[in-house]
CSV table of C-alpha atoms in Angstrom, one decimal:
chain,number,residue,atom,x,y,z
A,171,UNK,CA,0.0,0.0,0.0
A,172,UNK,CA,1.9,3.0,-1.3
A,173,UNK,CA,5.7,3.0,-1.4
A,174,UNK,CA,7.7,0.3,0.4
A,175,UNK,CA,5.8,-2.4,2.2
A,176,UNK,CA,5.9,-2.3,5.9
A,177,UNK,CA,7.3,-5.4,7.6
A,178,UNK,CA,4.5,-7.9,8.3
A,179,UNK,CA,4.4,-9.9,11.6
A,180,UNK,CA,5.4,-13.5,11.3
A,181,UNK,CA,2.8,-16.2,12.1
A,182,UNK,CA,4.7,-17.0,15.3
A,183,UNK,CA,4.6,-13.4,16.4
A,184,UNK,CA,0.9,-13.1,15.6
A,185,UNK,CA,0.1,-16.2,17.6
A,186,UNK,CA,2.0,-14.8,20.5
A,187,UNK,CA,0.1,-11.5,20.4
A,188,UNK,CA,-3.4,-12.9,19.7
A,189,UNK,CA,-3.2,-15.9,22.1
A,190,UNK,CA,-0.5,-15.8,24.8
A,191,UNK,CA,-0.6,-12.1,25.2
A,192,UNK,CA,-4.4,-11.5,24.9
A,193,UNK,CA,-5.3,-12.0,28.6
A,194,UNK,CA,-2.5,-9.7,29.7
A,195,UNK,CA,-3.5,-7.1,27.2
A,196,UNK,CA,-7.1,-6.4,28.3
A,197,UNK,CA,-7.1,-2.9,29.7
A,198,UNK,CA,-9.9,-0.5,30.7
A,199,UNK,CA,-10.7,2.5,28.6
A,200,UNK,CA,-9.6,4.8,31.4
A,201,UNK,CA,-6.2,3.1,31.6
A,202,UNK,CA,-3.4,5.3,30.0
A,203,UNK,CA,-0.9,3.9,27.5
A,204,UNK,CA,-0.9,0.8,25.3
A,205,UNK,CA,-1.1,-2.8,26.5
A,206,UNK,CA,2.1,-4.9,26.2
A,207,UNK,CA,0.6,-6.9,23.3
A,208,UNK,CA,-0.4,-3.7,21.4
A,209,UNK,CA,3.2,-2.5,21.8
A,210,UNK,CA,4.4,-5.7,20.2
A,211,UNK,CA,2.2,-5.0,17.2
A,212,UNK,CA,3.2,-1.4,17.2
A,213,UNK,CA,6.9,-2.3,16.7
A,214,UNK,CA,6.0,-3.7,13.3
A,215,UNK,CA,4.4,-0.4,12.2
A,216,UNK,CA,6.6,1.7,10.0
A,217,UNK,CA,6.5,5.2,8.6
A,218,UNK,CA,6.4,5.4,4.8
A,219,UNK,CA,6.0,8.8,3.0
A,220,UNK,CA,5.0,10.3,6.3
A,221,UNK,CA,2.2,7.8,7.1
A,222,UNK,CA,2.1,5.4,10.0
A,223,UNK,CA,1.7,2.1,8.2
A,224,UNK,CA,1.0,-1.5,9.4
A,225,UNK,CA,0.6,-4.6,7.2
A,226,UNK,CA,-1.0,-7.8,8.5
A,227,UNK,CA,-1.5,-9.1,4.9
A,228,UNK,CA,-1.3,-12.8,4.1
A,229,UNK,CA,-1.1,-14.0,7.7
A,230,UNK,CA,-4.0,-16.5,7.6
A,231,UNK,CA,-6.0,-14.5,10.2
A,232,UNK,CA,-9.5,-15.5,10.8
A,233,UNK,CA,-9.9,-12.7,13.3
A,234,UNK,CA,-8.0,-9.5,14.1
A,235,UNK,CA,-5.9,-9.2,17.2
A,236,UNK,CA,-7.9,-7.3,19.8
A,237,UNK,CA,-4.8,-5.2,20.6
A,238,UNK,CA,-4.7,-3.8,17.0
A,239,UNK,CA,-7.5,-1.4,17.7
A,240,UNK,CA,-5.4,0.3,20.4
A,241,UNK,CA,-3.0,1.7,17.7
A,242,UNK,CA,-5.0,4.9,17.1
A,243,UNK,CA,-2.1,6.6,15.4
A,244,UNK,CA,-2.3,4.2,12.4
A,245,UNK,CA,-3.0,5.9,9.1
A,246,UNK,CA,-2.6,3.0,6.7
A,247,UNK,CA,-3.7,-0.5,7.6
A,248,UNK,CA,-3.4,-3.6,5.3
A,249,UNK,CA,-5.5,-6.6,6.3
A,250,UNK,CA,-5.7,-8.1,2.8
A,251,UNK,CA,-5.6,-11.7,1.8
A,252,UNK,CA,-6.5,-13.2,5.1
A,253,UNK,CA,-9.6,-15.3,6.2
A,254,UNK,CA,-11.5,-12.6,8.0
A,255,UNK,CA,-15.3,-13.1,8.2
A,256,UNK,CA,-15.9,-9.9,10.2
A,257,UNK,CA,-14.3,-6.7,11.2
A,258,UNK,CA,-15.2,-5.6,14.7
A,259,UNK,CA,-16.9,-2.4,15.7
A,260,UNK,CA,-13.6,-1.4,17.3
A,261,UNK,CA,-12.4,-0.4,13.8
A,262,UNK,CA,-14.1,2.9,14.5
A,263,UNK,CA,-11.4,3.7,17.1
A,264,UNK,CA,-8.8,4.1,14.4
A,265,UNK,CA,-10.0,7.5,13.5
A,266,UNK,CA,-6.7,8.5,11.9
A,267,UNK,CA,-6.9,5.9,9.1
A,268,UNK,CA,-6.4,7.3,5.6
A,269,UNK,CA,-6.1,4.0,3.8
A,270,UNK,CA,-7.8,0.7,4.7
A,271,UNK,CA,-7.2,-2.5,2.7
A,272,UNK,CA,-9.6,-5.4,3.3
A,273,UNK,CA,-9.1,-7.0,-0.1
A,274,UNK,CA,-9.4,-10.8,-0.4
A,275,UNK,CA,-11.1,-11.9,2.8
A,276,UNK,CA,-14.5,-13.5,3.5
A,277,UNK,CA,-16.3,-10.5,4.8
A,278,UNK,CA,-20.1,-10.6,4.5
A,279,UNK,CA,-20.6,-7.1,5.9
A,280,UNK,CA,-18.7,-4.0,7.0
A,281,UNK,CA,-19.3,-2.6,10.5
A,282,UNK,CA,-21.4,0.6,10.7
A,283,UNK,CA,-18.6,2.1,12.8
A,284,UNK,CA,-16.6,2.5,9.5
A,285,UNK,CA,-18.5,5.8,9.3
A,286,UNK,CA,-16.4,7.1,12.2
A,287,UNK,CA,-13.3,7.1,9.9
A,288,UNK,CA,-13.7,10.7,8.9
A,289,UNK,CA,-10.2,10.9,7.4
A,290,UNK,CA,-10.5,7.8,5.2
A,291,UNK,CA,-9.5,8.5,1.6
A,292,UNK,CA,-9.0,5.0,0.2
A,293,UNK,CA,-11.0,1.8,0.9
A,294,UNK,CA,-10.3,-1.5,-0.8
A,295,UNK,CA,-13.0,-4.1,0.1
A,296,UNK,CA,-12.9,-6.1,-3.2
A,297,UNK,CA,-13.0,-9.9,-3.4
A,298,UNK,CA,-15.1,-10.5,-0.3
A,299,UNK,CA,-18.7,-11.7,0.1
A,300,UNK,CA,-20.4,-8.4,0.7
A,301,UNK,CA,-24.0,-8.2,-0.3
A,302,UNK,CA,-24.6,-4.6,0.9
A,303,UNK,CA,-22.8,-1.5,2.1
A,304,UNK,CA,-23.6,0.2,5.4
A,305,UNK,CA,-25.3,3.6,5.1
A,306,UNK,CA,-22.7,5.0,7.6
A,307,UNK,CA,-20.1,4.7,4.9
A,308,UNK,CA,-21.6,7.9,3.5
A,309,UNK,CA,-20.1,9.7,6.5
A,310,UNK,CA,-16.6,9.1,5.1
A,311,UNK,CA,-16.8,12.4,3.1
A,312,UNK,CA,-13.1,12.5,2.4
A,313,UNK,CA,-13.2,9.2,0.5
A,314,UNK,CA,-11.5,9.5,-2.9
A,315,UNK,CA,-11.1,5.8,-4.0
A,316,UNK,CA,-13.6,3.1,-3.3
A,317,UNK,CA,-13.3,-0.5,-4.6
A,318,UNK,CA,-16.1,-2.9,-3.9
A,319,UNK,CA,-15.4,-5.2,-6.9
A,320,UNK,CA,-15.9,-8.9,-6.9
A,321,UNK,CA,-18.6,-9.1,-4.2
A,322,UNK,CA,-22.3,-9.8,-4.3
A,323,UNK,CA,-23.6,-6.3,-4.1
A,324,UNK,CA,-26.9,-5.4,-5.7
A,325,UNK,CA,-27.0,-1.7,-4.8
A,326,UNK,CA,-25.6,1.2,-2.8
A,327,UNK,CA,-27.3,3.2,0.0
A,328,UNK,CA,-28.5,6.7,-0.9
A,329,UNK,CA,-26.2,8.2,1.7
A,330,UNK,CA,-23.2,7.7,-0.6
A,331,UNK,CA,-24.6,10.5,-2.8
A,332,UNK,CA,-22.7,13.0,-0.5
A,333,UNK,CA,-19.3,11.6,-1.5
A,334,UNK,CA,-18.3,14.6,-3.6
A,335,UNK,CA,-14.6,13.9,-3.2
A,336,UNK,CA,-14.8,10.4,-4.7
A,337,UNK,CA,-12.9,10.2,-8.0
A,338,UNK,CA,-12.6,6.4,-8.5
A,339,UNK,CA,-15.4,3.9,-8.0
A,340,UNK,CA,-15.1,0.2,-8.8
A,341,UNK,CA,-18.2,-1.9,-8.6
A,342,UNK,CA,-17.3,-4.5,-11.2
A,343,UNK,CA,-18.2,-8.2,-10.9
A,344,UNK,CA,-21.2,-7.7,-8.7
A,345,UNK,CA,-25.0,-8.3,-9.1
A,346,UNK,CA,-26.1,-4.8,-10.0
A,347,UNK,CA,-29.1,-4.5,-12.3
A,348,UNK,CA,-29.4,-0.7,-12.3
A,349,UNK,CA,-26.6,1.8,-11.7
A,350,UNK,CA,-27.3,3.0,-8.1
A,351,UNK,CA,-29.0,6.5,-8.1
A,352,UNK,CA,-26.4,7.8,-5.7
A,353,UNK,CA,-23.6,7.3,-8.3
A,354,UNK,CA,-25.1,10.0,-10.5
A,355,UNK,CA,-24.5,12.5,-7.6
A,356,UNK,CA,-20.8,11.7,-7.3
A,357,UNK,CA,-19.8,14.7,-9.5
A,358,UNK,CA,-16.1,14.3,-8.8
A,359,UNK,CA,-15.9,10.8,-10.5
A,360,UNK,CA,-13.2,10.4,-13.0
A,361,UNK,CA,-13.2,6.6,-13.1
A,362,UNK,CA,-16.3,4.4,-13.0
A,363,UNK,CA,-16.0,0.6,-13.4
A,364,UNK,CA,-19.2,-1.4,-13.7
A,365,UNK,CA,-18.1,-4.3,-15.8
A,366,UNK,CA,-19.6,-7.8,-15.4
A,367,UNK,CA,-22.8,-6.9,-13.6
A,368,UNK,CA,-26.4,-7.3,-14.8
A,369,UNK,CA,-27.0,-3.9,-16.2
A,370,UNK,CA,-29.6,-3.5,-19.0
A,371,UNK,CA,-29.7,0.3,-19.2
A,372,UNK,CA,-27.8,3.4,-18.4
A,373,UNK,CA,-30.0,6.3,-17.1
A,374,UNK,CA,-30.0,9.7,-18.7
A,375,UNK,CA,-28.5,11.1,-15.5
A,376,UNK,CA,-25.1,9.8,-16.6
A,377,UNK,CA,-24.6,13.2,-18.1
A,378,UNK,CA,-24.3,14.6,-14.6
A,379,UNK,CA,-20.9,13.0,-14.2
A,380,UNK,CA,-19.2,15.8,-16.1
A,381,UNK,CA,-15.6,14.9,-15.0
A,382,UNK,CA,-15.8,11.3,-16.1
A,383,UNK,CA,-12.8,10.2,-18.2
A,384,UNK,CA,-13.1,6.4,-17.9
A,385,UNK,CA,-16.4,4.5,-18.1
A,386,UNK,CA,-16.3,0.7,-18.2
A,387,UNK,CA,-19.6,-1.3,-18.5
A,388,UNK,CA,-18.4,-4.3,-20.6
A,389,UNK,CA,-19.9,-7.7,-19.9
A,390,UNK,CA,-23.5,-6.6,-19.1
A,391,UNK,CA,-26.8,-6.8,-21.0
A,392,UNK,CA,-27.1,-3.2,-22.1
A,393,UNK,CA,-29.1,-3.0,-25.3
A,394,UNK,CA,-29.1,0.8,-25.9
A,395,UNK,CA,-26.9,3.8,-24.9
A,396,UNK,CA,-28.6,7.1,-23.9
A,397,UNK,CA,-27.8,10.1,-26.0
A,398,UNK,CA,-26.9,11.9,-22.8
A,399,UNK,CA,-23.8,9.7,-22.5
A,400,UNK,CA,-22.5,11.6,-25.6
A,401,UNK,CA,-22.5,14.8,-23.6
A,402,UNK,CA,-19.6,13.6,-21.4
A,403,UNK,CA,-17.0,15.5,-23.3
A,404,UNK,CA,-14.1,14.5,-21.0
A,405,UNK,CA,-14.5,10.7,-21.8
A,406,UNK,CA,-11.2,9.2,-23.0
A,407,UNK,CA,-12.1,5.5,-22.5
A,408,UNK,CA,-15.6,4.1,-23.1
A,409,UNK,CA,-15.8,0.3,-22.9
A,410,UNK,CA,-19.2,-1.1,-23.9
A,411,UNK,CA,-17.9,-4.4,-25.3
A,412,UNK,CA,-19.8,-7.7,-24.7
A,413,UNK,CA,-23.3,-6.2,-24.3
A,414,UNK,CA,-26.3,-6.4,-26.5
A,415,UNK,CA,-25.9,-3.2,-28.5
A,416,UNK,CA,-27.2,-3.1,-32.0
A,417,UNK,CA,-26.7,0.5,-32.7
A,418,UNK,CA,-25.2,3.7,-31.2
A,419,UNK,CA,-26.7,7.2,-30.6
A,420,UNK,CA,-26.3,9.6,-33.5
A,421,UNK,CA,-24.7,12.1,-31.0
A,422,UNK,CA,-21.7,9.8,-30.4
A,423,UNK,CA,-19.5,11.9,-32.7
A,424,UNK,CA,-19.5,14.5,-29.8
A,425,UNK,CA,-17.2,12.2,-27.8
A,426,UNK,CA,-14.1,13.7,-29.5
A,427,UNK,CA,-11.6,12.6,-26.9
A,428,UNK,CA,-12.1,8.9,-27.6
A,429,UNK,CA,-10.1,9.3,-30.8
A,430,UNK,CA,-10.0,5.7,-31.9
A,431,UNK,CA,-11.4,2.2,-31.7
A,432,UNK,CA,-9.7,0.3,-29.0
A,433,UNK,CA,-9.0,-3.4,-28.6
A,434,UNK,CA,-6.8,-3.9,-25.5
A,435,UNK,CA,-8.9,-3.5,-22.3
A,436,UNK,CA,-6.6,-0.8,-21.0
A,437,UNK,CA,-6.4,1.2,-24.2
A,438,UNK,CA,-8.0,4.6,-24.4
A,439,UNK,CA,-10.7,5.0,-27.0
A,440,UNK,CA,-14.0,3.3,-27.8
A,441,UNK,CA,-14.5,-0.4,-27.1
A,442,UNK,CA,-17.6,-1.5,-28.9
A,443,UNK,CA,-16.9,-4.1,-31.7
A,444,UNK,CA,-17.8,-7.1,-29.5
A,445,UNK,CA,-21.6,-6.4,-29.8
A,446,UNK,CA,-24.3,-7.6,-32.2
A,447,UNK,CA,-24.2,-4.4,-34.2
A,448,UNK,CA,-26.4,-4.1,-37.2
A,449,UNK,CA,-25.6,-2.7,-40.6
A,450,UNK,CA,-24.7,-0.1,-41.6
A,451,UNK,CA,-23.0,0.7,-38.2
A,452,UNK,CA,-21.1,-2.7,-38.3
A,453,UNK,CA,-19.8,-2.0,-41.7
A,454,UNK,CA,-18.9,1.6,-41.1
A,455,UNK,CA,-16.8,0.7,-38.0
A,456,UNK,CA,-14.5,-1.3,-40.2
A,457,UNK,CA,-13.1,2.0,-41.3
A,458,UNK,CA,-12.4,3.0,-37.7
A,459,UNK,CA,-13.8,5.6,-35.3
A,460,UNK,CA,-13.3,8.5,-37.6
A,461,UNK,CA,-15.4,6.7,-40.3
A,462,UNK,CA,-18.2,6.2,-37.7
A,463,UNK,CA,-18.1,9.8,-36.6
A,464,UNK,CA,-18.2,11.1,-40.2
A,465,UNK,CA,-21.2,8.8,-40.8
A,466,UNK,CA,-23.0,10.1,-37.7
A,467,UNK,CA,-22.3,13.8,-38.1
A,468,UNK,CA,-25.2,15.8,-39.6
A,469,UNK,CA,-24.5,17.0,-43.1
């Protein structure tokens, strides 16, 4: 997570902290200082680029050490690629967190107390078993990057509409049928990834995302694109491959920053050829994007 990786605790050290030391470490809220077990974990926290960072990634954890939540100075916490089924409410005590990485666990929910992390700017919760997101996440108004990819999410709470600082949102590989209404209020979005869901349409409100540069909706069941999509003049990458598109809006020529037909998933441009496009659009596209735009432009 950003820069050099902080040294992770060995399995032996974790076992010592989470078992042998646990009884000794229980302290009352009114007791000053850290418990001895918390101090053992703290020794493995490092400072990278000015951030207090701790990595407990790939440790086979099925629960977090109780003492972890005493380290309130932590700013970056990596709990990725473990076997966690829950994150306790005590997470809310780490109110200095800027980056939280929960990638690759077995989480079925996030605690409501995550809303107490007012300084949080980056949250990775992809590759879990989440079916919903707590409304309290909307209180994380500083959030800039949110990845919820590869879960079982069907929607987002309306409270996330207040996330005006959010620039990157990844909801790919979920079970979303309609783009959540709150997404259209995230005016700061530059990157929106919705590939491999169950989308059939894109609402006209997509035009409200005026800063959007990358929109990926490949691998859905979208059968038509709204003309308002063509008003997103900042778009540099539009991936609508592997949908059910038979045609395109005549206004598509307005998307001047797409510049070319793209093939590689990471290439800028328009990804569209993998659709059941009808003639004459299918034939015109053989001449490239410029040929399509010339065909669509009014004479």
